[in-house]
Coordinates of C-alpha atoms in Angstrom, one line a residue:
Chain A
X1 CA -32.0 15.6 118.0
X2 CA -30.1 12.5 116.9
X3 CA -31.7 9.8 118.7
X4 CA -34.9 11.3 118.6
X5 CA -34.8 11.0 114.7
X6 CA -33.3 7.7 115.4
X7 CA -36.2 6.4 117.8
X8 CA -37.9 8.2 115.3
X9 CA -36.8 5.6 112.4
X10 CA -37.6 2.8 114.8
X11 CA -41.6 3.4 115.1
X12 CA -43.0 0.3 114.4
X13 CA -40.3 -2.3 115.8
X14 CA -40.5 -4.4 119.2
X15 CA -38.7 -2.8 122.3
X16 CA -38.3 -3.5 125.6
X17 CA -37.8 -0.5 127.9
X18 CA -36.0 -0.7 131.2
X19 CA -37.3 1.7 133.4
X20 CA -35.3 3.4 136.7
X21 CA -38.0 2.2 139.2
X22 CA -36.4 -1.5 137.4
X23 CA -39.9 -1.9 135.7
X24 CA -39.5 -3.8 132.2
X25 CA -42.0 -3.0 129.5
X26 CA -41.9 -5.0 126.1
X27 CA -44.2 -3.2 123.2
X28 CA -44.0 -2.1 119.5
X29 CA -42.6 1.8 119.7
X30 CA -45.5 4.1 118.6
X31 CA -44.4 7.1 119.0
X32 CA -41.3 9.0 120.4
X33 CA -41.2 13.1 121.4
X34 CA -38.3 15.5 121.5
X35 CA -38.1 14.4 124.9
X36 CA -37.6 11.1 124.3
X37 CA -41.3 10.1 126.0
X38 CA -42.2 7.1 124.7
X39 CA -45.3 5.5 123.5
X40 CA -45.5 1.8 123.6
X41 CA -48.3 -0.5 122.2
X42 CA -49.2 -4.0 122.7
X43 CA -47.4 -3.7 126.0
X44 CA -46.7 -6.4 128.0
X45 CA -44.9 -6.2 131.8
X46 CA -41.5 -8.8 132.0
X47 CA -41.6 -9.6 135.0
X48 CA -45.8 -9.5 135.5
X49 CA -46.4 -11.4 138.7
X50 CA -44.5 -8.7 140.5
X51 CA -46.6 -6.1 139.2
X52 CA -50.4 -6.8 138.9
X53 CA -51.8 -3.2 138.8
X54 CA -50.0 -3.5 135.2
X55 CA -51.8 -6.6 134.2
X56 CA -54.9 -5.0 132.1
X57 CA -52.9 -2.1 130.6
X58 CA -51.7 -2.5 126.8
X59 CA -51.2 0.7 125.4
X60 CA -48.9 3.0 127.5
X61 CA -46.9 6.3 127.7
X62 CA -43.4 6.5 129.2
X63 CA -41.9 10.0 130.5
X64 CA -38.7 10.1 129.0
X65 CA -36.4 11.3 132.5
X66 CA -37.4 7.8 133.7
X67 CA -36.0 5.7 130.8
X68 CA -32.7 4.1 131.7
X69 CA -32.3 1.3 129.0
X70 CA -34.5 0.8 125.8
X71 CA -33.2 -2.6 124.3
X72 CA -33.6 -3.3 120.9
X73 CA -33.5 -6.4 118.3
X74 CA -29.7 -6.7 117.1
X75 CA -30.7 -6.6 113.5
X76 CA -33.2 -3.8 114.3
X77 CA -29.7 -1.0 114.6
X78 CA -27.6 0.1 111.8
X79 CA -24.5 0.7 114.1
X80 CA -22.4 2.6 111.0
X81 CA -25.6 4.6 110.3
X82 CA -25.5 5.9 113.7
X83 CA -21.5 6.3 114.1
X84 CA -21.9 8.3 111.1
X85 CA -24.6 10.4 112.7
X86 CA -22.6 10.6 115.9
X87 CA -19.7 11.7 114.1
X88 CA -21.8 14.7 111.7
X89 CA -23.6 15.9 114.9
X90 CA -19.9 16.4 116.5
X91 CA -18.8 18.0 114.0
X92 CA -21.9 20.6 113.3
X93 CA -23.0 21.1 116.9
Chain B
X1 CA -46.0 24.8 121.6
X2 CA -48.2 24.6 118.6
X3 CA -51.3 22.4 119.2
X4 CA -51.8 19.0 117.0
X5 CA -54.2 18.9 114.3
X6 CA -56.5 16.3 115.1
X7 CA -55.6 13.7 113.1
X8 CA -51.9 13.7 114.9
X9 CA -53.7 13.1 118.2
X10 CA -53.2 9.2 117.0
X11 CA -49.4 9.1 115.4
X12 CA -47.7 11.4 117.8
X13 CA -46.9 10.9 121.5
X14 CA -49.5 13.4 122.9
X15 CA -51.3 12.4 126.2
X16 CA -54.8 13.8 123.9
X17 CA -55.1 10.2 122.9
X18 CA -55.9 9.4 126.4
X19 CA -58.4 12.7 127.3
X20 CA -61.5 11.6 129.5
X21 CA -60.0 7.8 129.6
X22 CA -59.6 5.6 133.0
X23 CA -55.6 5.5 133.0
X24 CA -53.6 4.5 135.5
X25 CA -50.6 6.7 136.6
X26 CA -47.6 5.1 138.4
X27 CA -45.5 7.5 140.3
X28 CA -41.8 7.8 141.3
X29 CA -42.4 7.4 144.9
X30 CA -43.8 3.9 144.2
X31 CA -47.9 5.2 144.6
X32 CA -50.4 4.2 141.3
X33 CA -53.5 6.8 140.9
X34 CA -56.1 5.9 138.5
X35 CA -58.4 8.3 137.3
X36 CA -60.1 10.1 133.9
X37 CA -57.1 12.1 132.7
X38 CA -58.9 15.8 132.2
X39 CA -56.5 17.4 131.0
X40 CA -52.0 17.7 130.4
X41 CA -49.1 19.6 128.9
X42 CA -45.8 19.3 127.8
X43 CA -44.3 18.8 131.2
X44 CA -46.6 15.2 131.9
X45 CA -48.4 17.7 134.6
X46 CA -52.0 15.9 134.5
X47 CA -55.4 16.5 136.0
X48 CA -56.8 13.5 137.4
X49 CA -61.0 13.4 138.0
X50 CA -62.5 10.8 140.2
X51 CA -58.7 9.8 141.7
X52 CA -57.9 7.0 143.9
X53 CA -54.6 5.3 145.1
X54 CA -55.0 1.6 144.6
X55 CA -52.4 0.3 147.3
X56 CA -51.6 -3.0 146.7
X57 CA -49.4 -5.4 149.4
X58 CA -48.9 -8.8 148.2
X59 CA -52.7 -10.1 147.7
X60 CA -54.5 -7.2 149.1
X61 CA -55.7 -4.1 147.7
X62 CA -57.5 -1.5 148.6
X63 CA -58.9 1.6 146.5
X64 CA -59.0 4.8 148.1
X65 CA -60.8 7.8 146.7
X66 CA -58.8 11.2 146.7
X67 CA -61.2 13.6 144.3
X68 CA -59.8 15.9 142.2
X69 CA -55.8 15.9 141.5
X70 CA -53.2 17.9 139.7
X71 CA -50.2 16.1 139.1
X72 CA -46.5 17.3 138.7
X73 CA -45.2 15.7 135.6
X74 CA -41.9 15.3 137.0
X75 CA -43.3 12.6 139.3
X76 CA -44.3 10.6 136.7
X77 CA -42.8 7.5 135.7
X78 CA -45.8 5.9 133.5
X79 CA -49.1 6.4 132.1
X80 CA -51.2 3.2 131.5
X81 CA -54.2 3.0 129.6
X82 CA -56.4 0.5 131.2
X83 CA -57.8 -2.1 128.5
X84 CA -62.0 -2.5 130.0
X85 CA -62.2 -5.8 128.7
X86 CA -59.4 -7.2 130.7
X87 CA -59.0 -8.0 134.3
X88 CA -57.3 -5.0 136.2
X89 CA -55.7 -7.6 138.7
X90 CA -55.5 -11.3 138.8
X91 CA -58.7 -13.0 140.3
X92 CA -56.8 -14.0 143.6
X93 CA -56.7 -10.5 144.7
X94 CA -58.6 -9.8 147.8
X95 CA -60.1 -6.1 147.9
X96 CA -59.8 -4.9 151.8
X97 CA -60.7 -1.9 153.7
X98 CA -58.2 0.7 154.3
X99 CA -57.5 0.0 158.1
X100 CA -56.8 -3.1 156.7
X101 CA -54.3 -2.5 153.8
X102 CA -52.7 0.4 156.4
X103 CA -51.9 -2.4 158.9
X104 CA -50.4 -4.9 155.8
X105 CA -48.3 -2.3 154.4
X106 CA -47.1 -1.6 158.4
X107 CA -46.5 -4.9 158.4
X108 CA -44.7 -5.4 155.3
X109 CA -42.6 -2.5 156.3
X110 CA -41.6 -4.1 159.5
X111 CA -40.6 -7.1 157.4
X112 CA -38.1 -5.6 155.1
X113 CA -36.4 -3.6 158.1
X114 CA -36.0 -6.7 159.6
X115 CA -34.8 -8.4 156.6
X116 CA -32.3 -5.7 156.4
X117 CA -31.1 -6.1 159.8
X118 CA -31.0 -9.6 159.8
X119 CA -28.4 -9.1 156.2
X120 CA -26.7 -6.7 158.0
X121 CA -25.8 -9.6 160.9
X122 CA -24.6 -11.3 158.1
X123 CA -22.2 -10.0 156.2
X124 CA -19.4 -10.7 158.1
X125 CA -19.5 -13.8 156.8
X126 CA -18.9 -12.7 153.5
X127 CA -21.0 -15.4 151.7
X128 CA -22.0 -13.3 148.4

C-alpha cells in the first residue's frame, strides 16, 4: 500500500520507466493501480530507433510484474516523507 | 472488484479507456499483436478482435492476420495506444510477404548464433 499511495502522490510528474525486456519509456504518470500498473502519457521510447513499432504510440499502459526501475526527478522525492512511511508501515504491519 | 463509474474510466488505470481502440500489445516473449481491445480484467487478460503479429527484422515488416485472440495477462509487458495521426513506423520500412520476413528472421537468427560463437572464440583473450 505504501508506494502505491506514494506513486499515487506522484500523478502528474515526468517518469521514466525501465522495463525488464530493457525497454525505456519516458511519460507524465497518469495513473497507478494497487498493482502498481502504470499509466503513462505523452510517452516517448529512449532509445526509439531500436524500437519502431513504438514510434506512433503516446499514451500507454504498463503491467506492473514487468517494471524493474521507475526513475524519478531528484526534487520530485521527499526521501524523509517516505523513511517515515517505511518506518510506520514497519511498525503497524 | 467493484466496477468504475464512468467518469473514472479517464483518471484511473483501467484498460476501459482503451475498449474498441487499435492498441498494440507487446509481449514477454518479444511478439507485438495489434488489434481492437474487446474486452479485459484485472489480471491484463485481453481480447483482441481483428489480431495480427507485426514481425518486424531490421527494415522489414510484415503483418500477419491471426483473428480472434484471448490473451493471458501475465504475458503482457505493454499496452500501447496507437496515435492515428502519426506514422506507425518510420517511412523507410519496407512491408514484405511472410515467406519473406520468415527467411529474414532465419537469417537474423543465424547471425546472433554466430555472433555468439564467434565471442565465445574470444574470450580467452580476456579483452573486456
Amino acid at each position: 500500500m505504501l508506494f502505491f499511495s506514494y506513486f499515487k502522490d506522484l500523478v502528474g510528474q515526468e517518469v521514466t520507466v525501465e522495463l525488464k525486456n530493457d525497454l525505456a519509456i519516458r511519460g507524465t504518470l497518469h495513473s497507478v493501480d494497487q498493482y502498481l500498473n502504470i499509466k503513462l502519457e505523452n510517452t516517448r521510447v529512449v532509445d526509439q530507433d531500436k524500437y519502431p513499432h513504438m514510434l506512433s504510440v503516446r499514451n500507454c499502459f504498463i503491467r506492473g510484474s514487468v517494471v524493474r526501475y521507475v526513475q524519478l526527478p531528484p526534487d520530485g522525492v521527499d526521501v524523509d516523507l517516505l523513511h517515515d512511511a517505511a518506518r510506520r508501515e514497519a511498525r503497524g504491519g | 472488484m467493484s466496477w468504475s463509474a464512468p467518469d473514472d474510466i479517464f483518471f484511473s488505470t483501467s484498460l476501459a479507456a482503451y475498449l474498441d481502440k487499435k492498441l498494440l500489445v507487446l509481449l514477454r516473449d518479444g511478439r507485438k499483436l495489434m488489434g481492437l481491445l474487446r474486452s479485459f480484467d484485472q489480471f491484463a487478460n485481453a481480447v483482441l478482435e481483428e489480431a495480427y503479429e507485426r514481425v518486424i527484422v531490421g527494415d522489414l515488416y510484415c503483418d500477419i492476420p491471426l483473428g480472434l485472440y484471448i490473451i493471458r495477462g501475465e504475458n503482457v509487458v505493454l499496452i500501447g495506444e496507437l496515435d492515428i495521426e502519426k506514422e506507425e513506423l518510420p517511412a523507410q520500412m519496407v512491408q514484405v510477404s511472410e515467406a519473406e520476413i520468415k527467411r529474414a528472421q532465419k537469417a537474423e537468427k543465424e547471425a546472433m548464433l554466430l555472433k555468439g560463437t564467434m565471442r565465445k572464440r574470444m574470450e580467452f583473450l580476456d579483452l573486456d
